[in-house]
């Protein structure tokens, strides 16, 4: 556990030694503000909730999370430091978790900086703060799922750009499987049970409950399994490279 | 400390390492020589647990690197090829982190960092970020990292690559010094380093060991070894031919004895002949043999590999 923390500490610190981290935070906050207040018609809705805020997160994260996670492994491979890291007395699992947690903490920080939105709704009205908390938990899990997928694509290649594109494509699939225009289209040809089966792989379907303030154990299980599976796959890929 | 048996590593159809066995004990510095692509780095990556072997066995300090990787890795300090490090960290930050990863805490960690900083002459660049360092400093930073936990086993992949002559000299001295108390393996394709730092050397080519011995033993494998070179006024090839095969080199005459170990007898015979014939001897030298000649003869250059 200590080793995981030591790895995470270095990774997290390296976000802040480059201006990129600050640029990212600013872009994230600006975009989430834009989507919420302008595109989400926050004020016109006349209701004190953060539905407009959370609804955009699957799309907002689609680009931002891969940007945060893309270098995790590809940069280590490109610079040759992977050899340094994995010949230390650490297990592959410790290294994977350390890096994942560092980026997840960074994303959590970005999310935490959106607190003025919470303050705003509380000033304007009387929102259900329990539902807002559930929304934040769901949003963090959503970011974690995208991030784990990005870890996996990052382990596949030396190129951060390739890792980014692969991650965006995979995450897009996870959105589209449950995105209503797509499910409506599918429903014209396929049986409803098939459409439901496809949609059950979507982050949209599972994020929905959190937005409404409901924490369902199946939704929790979904995000935890996506994270677990993607991180496991990361381990397989990293070991695979070395097996030759 | 390091025991390797029948080590094999294949990449697809290519056998990068093809049945290598050797051991290195404490107090030894083993030079690992070979042309580029011989399999030196691949072997070292297997010793340090980065690549799993295709077959064969490696133990470090008695721990199998595949079955007990963490215990084995704790004993090893490793300088990978090209000395990688995290460019955005400062030298101090990097060494401190490496020490933390080695389980060193508090005062012990500070001491460890201070010790390697002194040993690798990093004081002037301690607060500089690694990306701004010259190649020599970057190399030494990575070497310092390998020494941070005072390991019993050191694996150094081309530790003098990219250093200037003074730095090379320092690095060799350091390796020799470290070899007194540790088991050291280092790879190189620079032959002078064998004499400068090794107690023993292995030459590998296309994944196989083609020679293994002390620097003197390797030199004795040279065709030149045991030959006597004479520079003398009046000396002629015809007269010397009775003693062995004669060759003319830059105005001197070189006699190869039939038996390499008989160079003392040959020297005596040449001196007697010179005295009898009244040659004016300017110099007489028994050749030790040249490593590069041995190296060239038993390894193939990449250009003819395919
Ligand atoms: N990861 C790898 N994948 C495929 N081939 C490799 C890999 N690493 C090394 N090789 C091949 O194995 C051979 C030995 O390489 P290496 O151990 O780096 O040689 P050396 O360090 O002696 O120059 C080379 O032909 C190289 O191309
Ligand atoms: Mg090499």
XYZ file of C-alpha atoms and ligand atoms in Angstrom:
578
model
C 0.000 0.000 0.000
C 2.848 2.320 0.855
C 4.461 1.531 -2.490
C 1.201 2.342 -4.285
C 1.148 5.695 -2.515
C 4.806 6.425 -3.356
C 4.106 5.754 -7.031
C 0.921 7.832 -6.941
C 2.691 10.706 -5.210
C 5.271 11.024 -7.981
C 2.649 10.775 -10.689
C 0.419 13.370 -9.073
C 3.328 15.749 -8.508
C 4.296 15.471 -12.149
C 0.856 16.787 -13.167
C 1.600 20.001 -11.392
C 5.175 20.505 -12.566
C 3.872 21.184 -16.056
C 1.456 24.010 -16.915
C -0.722 21.408 -18.621
C -2.454 20.511 -15.377
C -3.574 24.081 -14.771
C -4.663 24.461 -18.358
C -6.679 21.301 -17.959
C -8.349 22.478 -14.775
C -9.294 25.781 -16.342
C -10.689 24.138 -19.487
C -12.640 21.663 -17.407
C -14.210 24.371 -15.281
C -14.972 26.623 -18.239
C -16.536 23.822 -20.237
C -18.602 22.499 -17.361
C -19.794 26.049 -16.730
C -20.620 26.543 -20.385
C -22.489 23.264 -20.708
C -24.415 23.813 -17.517
C -25.446 27.412 -17.810
C -25.626 27.981 -21.545
C -26.141 24.685 -23.338
C -27.939 23.148 -20.365
C -30.259 26.127 -19.932
C -29.678 26.006 -16.188
C -31.572 29.152 -15.298
C -34.465 28.627 -17.710
C -35.284 25.282 -16.135
C -36.593 26.952 -13.051
C -35.670 24.027 -10.821
C -33.042 23.815 -8.117
C -31.074 20.765 -9.213
C -27.796 19.947 -10.929
C -29.364 17.788 -13.643
C -28.112 20.157 -16.328
C -24.640 20.014 -14.812
C -24.285 16.235 -14.560
C -26.019 15.406 -17.832
C -23.067 16.693 -19.803
C -20.377 14.837 -17.883
C -20.258 11.694 -20.061
C -19.483 13.966 -23.050
C -17.225 16.358 -21.209
C -15.096 13.523 -19.856
C -14.921 11.893 -23.272
C -12.092 14.210 -24.277
C -10.768 15.408 -20.953
C -10.204 12.103 -19.169
C -8.200 10.512 -22.013
C -6.134 13.726 -22.094
C -5.317 13.279 -18.407
C -4.535 9.572 -18.595
C -2.938 9.135 -22.012
C 0.650 9.540 -20.878
C 0.454 7.206 -17.870
C 2.088 4.213 -19.552
C 2.959 5.336 -23.054
C 5.329 7.974 -21.727
C 7.081 5.451 -19.470
C 7.538 3.168 -22.434
C 8.735 5.916 -24.742
C 11.245 7.311 -22.247
C 12.431 3.858 -21.148
C 11.573 4.560 -17.513
C 9.219 1.577 -17.553
C 12.356 -0.530 -17.218
C 13.377 1.459 -14.173
C 9.943 1.238 -12.574
C 9.351 -2.459 -13.138
C 12.801 -3.563 -11.986
C 12.159 -1.942 -8.611
C 10.749 -4.263 -5.968
C 7.136 -3.543 -6.972
C 4.440 -5.723 -8.478
C 2.791 -4.750 -11.742
C -0.481 -4.392 -9.838
C 1.042 -1.855 -7.437
C 2.380 0.193 -10.323
C -0.963 0.114 -12.143
C -2.950 1.094 -9.059
C -0.519 3.834 -8.088
C -0.767 5.481 -11.475
C -4.517 5.025 -11.718
C -5.157 6.539 -8.294
C -2.911 9.508 -8.993
C -4.896 10.456 -12.082
C -8.179 9.707 -10.394
C -7.286 12.003 -7.517
C -6.415 14.681 -10.053
C -9.821 14.273 -11.722
C -11.502 14.315 -8.309
C -9.760 17.601 -7.641
C -11.082 19.024 -10.909
C -14.558 17.867 -9.977
C -14.244 19.330 -6.475
C -13.444 22.709 -7.983
C -16.951 22.817 -9.434
C -18.323 23.481 -5.927
C -19.480 27.020 -6.877
C -22.217 25.330 -8.905
C -23.462 23.640 -5.755
C -23.306 26.927 -3.876
C -25.220 28.640 -6.671
C -28.165 26.225 -6.621
C -28.297 26.404 -2.849
C -28.452 30.182 -2.987
C -31.075 30.221 -5.716
C -33.314 27.544 -4.329
C -33.641 24.567 -2.105
C -32.085 21.598 -3.923
C -31.898 18.010 -2.738
C -28.267 17.967 -1.606
C -28.362 14.195 -1.174
C -29.124 13.871 -4.872
C -26.277 16.235 -5.662
C -23.896 14.100 -3.590
C -25.065 11.011 -5.464
C -24.458 12.858 -8.729
C -20.903 13.667 -7.685
C -20.242 10.063 -6.701
C -21.576 8.876 -10.049
C -19.534 11.452 -11.898
C -16.369 10.365 -10.124
C -17.080 6.728 -10.954
C -17.722 7.684 -14.562
C -14.389 9.491 -14.722
C -12.752 6.440 -13.118
C -14.211 4.141 -15.776
C -12.946 6.342 -18.621
C -9.611 6.662 -16.875
C -9.164 2.908 -16.473
C -9.880 2.508 -20.188
C -7.312 5.193 -20.927
C -4.774 3.348 -18.742
C -5.352 0.295 -20.896
C -4.927 2.108 -24.227
C -1.924 3.959 -22.831
C -0.255 0.635 -22.061
C -0.773 -0.457 -25.663
C 1.421 2.141 -27.342
C 4.410 4.417 -26.987
C 2.447 7.243 -28.531
C 0.277 9.405 -26.301
C -1.728 10.540 -29.312
C -2.615 6.995 -30.302
C -3.496 6.208 -26.685
C -5.758 9.254 -26.605
C -7.593 8.387 -29.812
C -8.105 4.759 -28.842
C -9.455 5.797 -25.461
C -11.877 8.318 -26.980
C -13.164 5.696 -29.416
C -13.697 3.082 -26.712
C -15.374 5.531 -24.349
C -17.574 6.754 -27.178
C -18.837 3.192 -27.634
C -19.711 3.091 -23.946
C -21.744 6.255 -24.374
C -23.440 5.426 -27.659
C -24.646 2.004 -26.542
C -27.114 3.805 -24.297
C -27.478 7.167 -26.037
C -31.171 7.598 -26.871
C -30.794 8.533 -30.586
C -28.792 5.339 -31.027
C -31.074 3.133 -28.965
C -34.101 4.517 -30.811
C -32.444 3.648 -34.096
C -31.601 0.154 -32.851
C -35.128 -0.371 -31.595
C -36.455 -0.179 -35.166
C -34.745 -3.435 -36.135
C -33.917 -5.272 -32.971
C -36.020 -6.733 -30.201
C -36.389 -4.586 -27.062
C -34.464 -7.130 -25.001
C -31.515 -6.827 -27.389
C -31.601 -3.045 -27.169
C -31.677 -3.304 -23.394
C -28.765 -5.723 -23.420
C -26.703 -3.316 -25.516
C -27.727 -0.378 -23.374
C -26.702 -2.217 -20.230
C -23.105 -1.804 -21.373
C -23.481 1.923 -21.552
C -22.249 4.445 -19.057
C -25.278 6.589 -19.871
C -27.678 3.935 -18.610
C -25.743 3.483 -15.391
C -24.990 7.133 -14.799
C -28.665 8.009 -15.101
C -29.601 6.755 -11.637
C -26.849 8.741 -9.944
C -28.046 11.921 -11.631
C -31.498 11.352 -10.205
C -29.977 10.825 -6.770
C -30.400 7.049 -6.696
C -27.371 4.913 -5.885
C -28.226 1.492 -7.235
C -25.875 -1.370 -6.399
C -26.081 -2.585 -10.024
C -24.862 0.781 -11.280
C -22.081 0.755 -8.717
C -21.156 -2.770 -9.736
C -21.079 -1.714 -13.384
C -18.554 1.081 -12.879
C -16.443 -0.961 -10.492
C -16.330 -3.827 -12.983
C -15.382 -1.576 -15.891
C -12.544 -0.146 -13.799
C -11.485 -3.586 -12.575
C -11.592 -5.135 -16.010
C -9.714 -2.314 -17.747
C -6.993 -2.269 -15.092
C -6.673 -6.037 -15.269
C -6.323 -5.765 -19.047
C -3.644 -3.116 -18.495
C -1.676 -5.645 -16.465
C -2.026 -8.286 -19.156
C -0.835 -5.844 -21.828
C 2.162 -4.685 -19.796
C 3.204 -8.244 -19.075
C 2.587 -9.200 -22.699
C 5.055 -6.648 -24.042
C 7.824 -8.098 -21.968
C 7.082 -11.731 -22.674
C 8.178 -11.235 -26.322
C 25.344 -14.025 -6.089
C 24.096 -14.270 -9.675
C 23.594 -17.746 -11.097
C 22.349 -18.232 -14.630
C 21.577 -21.580 -16.202
C 20.713 -22.179 -19.842
C 19.040 -18.863 -20.298
C 17.008 -18.485 -23.499
C 14.938 -15.562 -24.755
C 13.135 -15.590 -28.064
C 11.348 -12.710 -29.759
C 9.072 -14.361 -32.297
C 11.358 -16.605 -34.317
C 14.487 -14.757 -33.224
C 16.636 -16.221 -30.459
C 18.083 -13.087 -28.872
C 19.671 -15.102 -26.043
C 20.426 -18.696 -26.819
C 21.493 -20.869 -23.905
C 23.712 -18.703 -21.713
C 25.072 -19.932 -18.365
C 27.422 -18.173 -15.969
C 27.826 -17.160 -12.348
C 29.094 -14.002 -10.682
C 30.244 -13.988 -7.080
C 30.760 -11.163 -4.605
C 34.060 -9.426 -5.278
C 33.864 -10.051 -9.013
C 33.381 -7.578 -11.828
C 32.148 -9.422 -14.868
C 32.506 -7.627 -18.178
C 29.848 -8.544 -20.661
C 31.191 -7.983 -24.145
C 29.732 -8.411 -27.554
C 28.889 -6.579 -30.742
C 25.623 -4.629 -30.966
C 22.634 -6.937 -31.006
C 24.549 -9.790 -29.365
C 21.965 -10.090 -26.582
C 23.704 -8.233 -23.741
C 20.809 -5.957 -22.860
C 18.287 -8.746 -23.213
C 20.277 -10.887 -20.760
C 20.498 -8.022 -18.282
C 16.791 -7.323 -18.574
C 16.151 -10.928 -17.649
C 18.522 -10.818 -14.670
C 16.752 -7.735 -13.344
C 13.298 -9.204 -13.870
C 12.162 -6.889 -16.649
C 11.830 -9.617 -19.267
C 10.721 -13.078 -18.193
C 13.051 -15.729 -19.661
C 11.646 -17.994 -22.361
C 13.448 -20.823 -20.600
C 16.303 -21.312 -18.172
C 16.827 -20.205 -14.607
C 18.196 -17.103 -12.924
C 18.806 -16.775 -9.207
C 20.078 -13.651 -7.475
C 21.341 -14.129 -3.937
C 19.556 -17.477 -3.954
C 16.170 -16.024 -4.979
C 14.679 -17.119 -8.273
C 13.823 -14.004 -10.276
C 10.641 -15.599 -11.631
C 9.405 -17.232 -8.424
C 10.524 -14.628 -5.882
C 10.888 -11.469 -7.971
C 10.547 -8.960 -5.147
C 13.174 -10.570 -2.926
C 15.575 -10.833 -5.857
C 14.930 -7.273 -7.068
C 15.633 -5.865 -3.614
C 19.226 -7.103 -3.925
C 19.808 -5.572 -7.344
C 20.808 -2.091 -8.427
C 20.214 -1.601 -12.139
C 21.376 0.962 -14.661
C 19.360 0.311 -17.828
C 20.733 1.029 -21.293
C 20.584 4.760 -22.170
C 20.161 5.649 -18.481
C 16.459 6.541 -18.428
C 15.031 8.837 -15.744
C 12.021 11.100 -15.277
C 12.887 14.324 -17.096
C 10.474 16.547 -15.166
C 11.946 15.695 -11.759
C 14.915 17.362 -10.117
C 17.954 15.218 -9.409
C 17.203 15.369 -5.694
C 13.518 14.627 -6.223
C 14.325 11.642 -8.422
C 16.877 10.133 -6.048
C 14.634 10.745 -3.061
C 11.758 9.014 -4.822
C 13.940 6.087 -5.818
C 15.069 5.757 -2.208
C 11.429 5.785 -1.069
C 10.644 3.073 -3.603
C 13.477 1.059 -2.064
C 11.738 1.364 1.306
C 14.134 3.915 2.805
C 12.512 6.418 5.160
C 13.369 9.572 7.051
C 16.974 9.956 8.127
C 18.124 6.789 6.315
C 16.713 8.153 3.080
C 18.462 11.502 3.456
C 21.731 9.742 4.175
C 21.334 7.426 1.199
C 20.710 10.345 -1.142
C 23.671 12.285 0.269
C 25.928 9.239 -0.101
C 25.190 8.646 -3.797
C 25.273 12.349 -4.582
C 28.808 12.452 -3.252
C 29.811 9.229 -4.923
C 28.528 10.271 -8.344
C 29.551 13.949 -8.079
C 26.013 15.278 -8.437
C 26.265 18.119 -5.926
C 26.338 20.928 -8.537
C 23.099 19.851 -10.257
C 21.104 18.632 -7.283
C 18.208 21.085 -7.659
C 18.220 21.102 -11.444
C 15.510 19.303 -13.368
C 16.820 16.244 -15.164
C 15.776 17.392 -18.645
C 18.187 20.328 -18.382
C 21.215 18.154 -17.581
C 24.060 17.256 -19.913
C 24.257 13.638 -20.982
C 27.080 12.893 -18.559
C 25.127 14.168 -15.558
C 21.993 12.390 -16.680
C 23.953 9.176 -16.883
C 25.417 9.672 -13.433
C 21.997 10.453 -11.999
C 20.759 7.105 -13.221
C 23.879 5.396 -11.892
C 23.311 7.068 -8.511
C 19.796 5.631 -8.521
C 21.257 2.146 -8.969
C 23.465 2.616 -5.894
C 20.888 4.252 -3.631
C 20.111 1.177 -1.526
C 23.729 -0.003 -1.441
C 22.787 -3.201 -3.322
C 24.756 -6.418 -3.187
C 24.365 -6.962 -6.908
C 24.889 -4.343 -9.586
C 23.782 -4.738 -13.172
C 25.028 -1.919 -15.376
C 24.132 -1.777 -19.056
C 26.795 0.242 -20.877
C 27.673 2.402 -17.874
C 30.262 4.417 -19.788
C 28.229 5.023 -22.922
C 28.050 8.700 -23.836
C 30.590 9.857 -21.261
C 33.663 11.901 -22.111
C 37.120 10.361 -21.519
C 37.479 11.813 -18.010
C 34.033 10.657 -17.006
C 34.711 7.232 -18.500
C 37.831 6.967 -16.406
C 35.949 7.934 -13.249
C 33.153 5.500 -14.014
C 35.613 2.630 -14.481
C 37.323 3.422 -11.209
C 33.975 3.494 -9.481
C 33.011 0.134 -10.956
C 36.290 -1.428 -9.867
C 35.861 0.018 -6.397
C 32.280 -1.249 -6.114
C 33.364 -4.657 -7.336
C 35.437 -5.213 -4.204
C 32.351 -5.700 -2.066
C 29.597 -6.480 -4.565
C 28.848 -8.728 -7.488
C 28.957 -6.510 -10.568
C 27.983 -7.267 -14.164
C 28.455 -4.573 -16.741
C 28.154 -4.612 -20.478
C 30.262 -2.744 -22.945
C 31.588 -2.928 -26.438
C 34.690 -0.979 -25.526
C 37.550 -3.393 -25.113
C 39.847 -1.227 -22.977
C 37.207 -1.403 -20.284
C 37.895 -5.062 -19.827
C 41.406 -4.300 -18.629
C 40.361 -1.171 -16.813
C 37.614 -2.640 -14.675
C 36.959 -6.377 -14.988
C 38.150 -9.358 -13.073
C 36.564 -11.594 -15.693
C 34.954 -11.163 -19.077
C 32.450 -13.012 -21.195
C 32.171 -12.411 -24.901
C 28.787 -13.162 -26.399
C 27.763 -13.216 -30.022
C 24.319 -13.878 -31.445
C 23.042 -14.918 -28.040
C 25.782 -17.425 -27.244
C 28.888 -17.262 -25.073
C 31.927 -17.522 -27.317
C 34.625 -16.808 -24.731
C 34.825 -16.655 -20.954
C 37.939 -15.892 -18.905
C 40.164 -13.330 -17.206
C 41.359 -10.481 -19.406
C 44.777 -12.183 -19.632
C 43.234 -15.476 -20.677
C 41.195 -13.792 -23.371
C 44.226 -11.992 -24.694
C 46.115 -15.268 -24.835
C 43.500 -16.468 -27.335
C 44.869 -13.935 -29.780
C 46.953 -15.295 -32.663
C 49.448 -12.626 -31.751
C 49.890 -13.847 -28.185
C 53.337 -15.281 -27.519
C 54.870 -13.856 -30.702
C 58.157 -12.006 -30.350
C 58.759 -8.770 -32.234
C 62.330 -7.841 -32.958
C 63.680 -4.590 -34.270
C 67.358 -4.938 -35.118
C 69.797 -3.697 -37.723
C 70.968 -6.552 -39.932
C 68.226 -8.979 -38.994
C 66.821 -10.990 -41.893
C 63.679 -13.035 -42.364
C 65.611 -16.025 -43.689
C 67.717 -16.442 -40.565
C 64.708 -16.120 -38.251
C 62.554 -18.510 -40.256
C 64.247 -21.449 -38.537
C 62.607 -20.392 -35.246
C 59.036 -20.034 -36.449
C 56.765 -18.276 -38.907
C 58.100 -14.760 -39.589
C 56.186 -11.647 -40.576
C 57.429 -8.162 -41.362
C 55.605 -5.368 -39.471
C 56.605 -1.720 -39.959
C 60.282 -2.535 -40.412
C 60.309 -4.906 -37.436
C 60.213 -8.679 -37.658
C 57.673 -10.720 -35.762
C 58.255 -14.397 -35.063
C 55.363 -16.660 -34.165
C 56.424 -19.737 -32.174
C 54.770 -23.060 -32.977
C 53.782 -23.297 -29.314
C 52.292 -20.093 -27.823
C 53.526 -20.879 -24.324
C 57.117 -21.188 -25.520
C 57.762 -17.473 -25.951
C 60.513 -17.441 -23.319
C 62.497 -20.079 -25.242
C 61.873 -18.170 -28.448
C 63.149 -14.933 -26.957
C 66.292 -16.638 -25.776
C 66.854 -18.246 -29.161
C 66.416 -14.906 -30.940
C 68.885 -13.191 -28.622
C 71.440 -15.944 -29.190
C 70.946 -15.702 -32.941
C 71.349 -11.918 -32.850
C 74.552 -12.237 -30.832
C 75.917 -14.860 -33.226
C 75.044 -12.840 -36.332
C 76.138 -9.521 -34.833
C 72.695 -7.797 -35.261
C 72.293 -4.515 -33.465
C 69.130 -5.067 -31.397
C 67.013 -1.915 -30.884
C 64.026 -3.505 -29.254
C 62.603 -6.893 -28.462
C 59.068 -7.419 -27.263
C 56.954 -10.416 -26.297
C 53.410 -9.795 -27.541
C 50.592 -10.237 -25.020
C 47.946 -10.499 -27.667
C 45.255 -7.972 -28.443
C 41.698 -8.166 -27.251
C 40.272 -6.502 -30.305
C 41.887 -9.133 -32.490
C 40.285 -11.888 -30.392
C 37.001 -10.027 -30.428
C 36.985 -9.644 -34.192
C 37.951 -13.218 -34.806
C 35.257 -14.806 -32.638
C 32.361 -12.445 -33.283
C 30.771 -11.450 -36.561
C 30.056 -7.833 -37.424
C 26.337 -7.007 -37.928
C 27.022 -6.347 -41.585
C 27.567 -10.024 -42.356
C 25.004 -11.312 -39.886
C 22.235 -11.885 -42.425
N 11.703 -6.165 -27.283
C 12.275 -6.768 -28.359
N 11.516 -7.242 -29.375
C 12.078 -7.843 -30.432
N 13.396 -8.033 -30.603
C 14.223 -7.586 -29.643
C 13.707 -6.929 -28.472
N 14.746 -6.594 -27.680
C 15.853 -7.023 -28.316
N 15.557 -7.622 -29.501
C 16.512 -8.211 -30.445
O 17.347 -9.085 -29.738
C 18.692 -8.959 -30.175
C 19.591 -8.664 -29.003
O 19.375 -7.335 -28.597
P 20.123 -6.685 -27.351
O 20.007 -7.594 -26.198
O 19.575 -5.311 -27.197
O 21.621 -6.606 -27.849
P 22.875 -5.822 -27.263
O 22.455 -5.173 -25.984
O 23.917 -6.855 -27.078
O 23.264 -4.813 -28.292
C 18.701 -7.884 -31.248
O 18.736 -8.511 -32.510
C 17.415 -7.157 -31.043
O 16.920 -6.689 -32.258
Mg 22.462 -3.212 -25.484
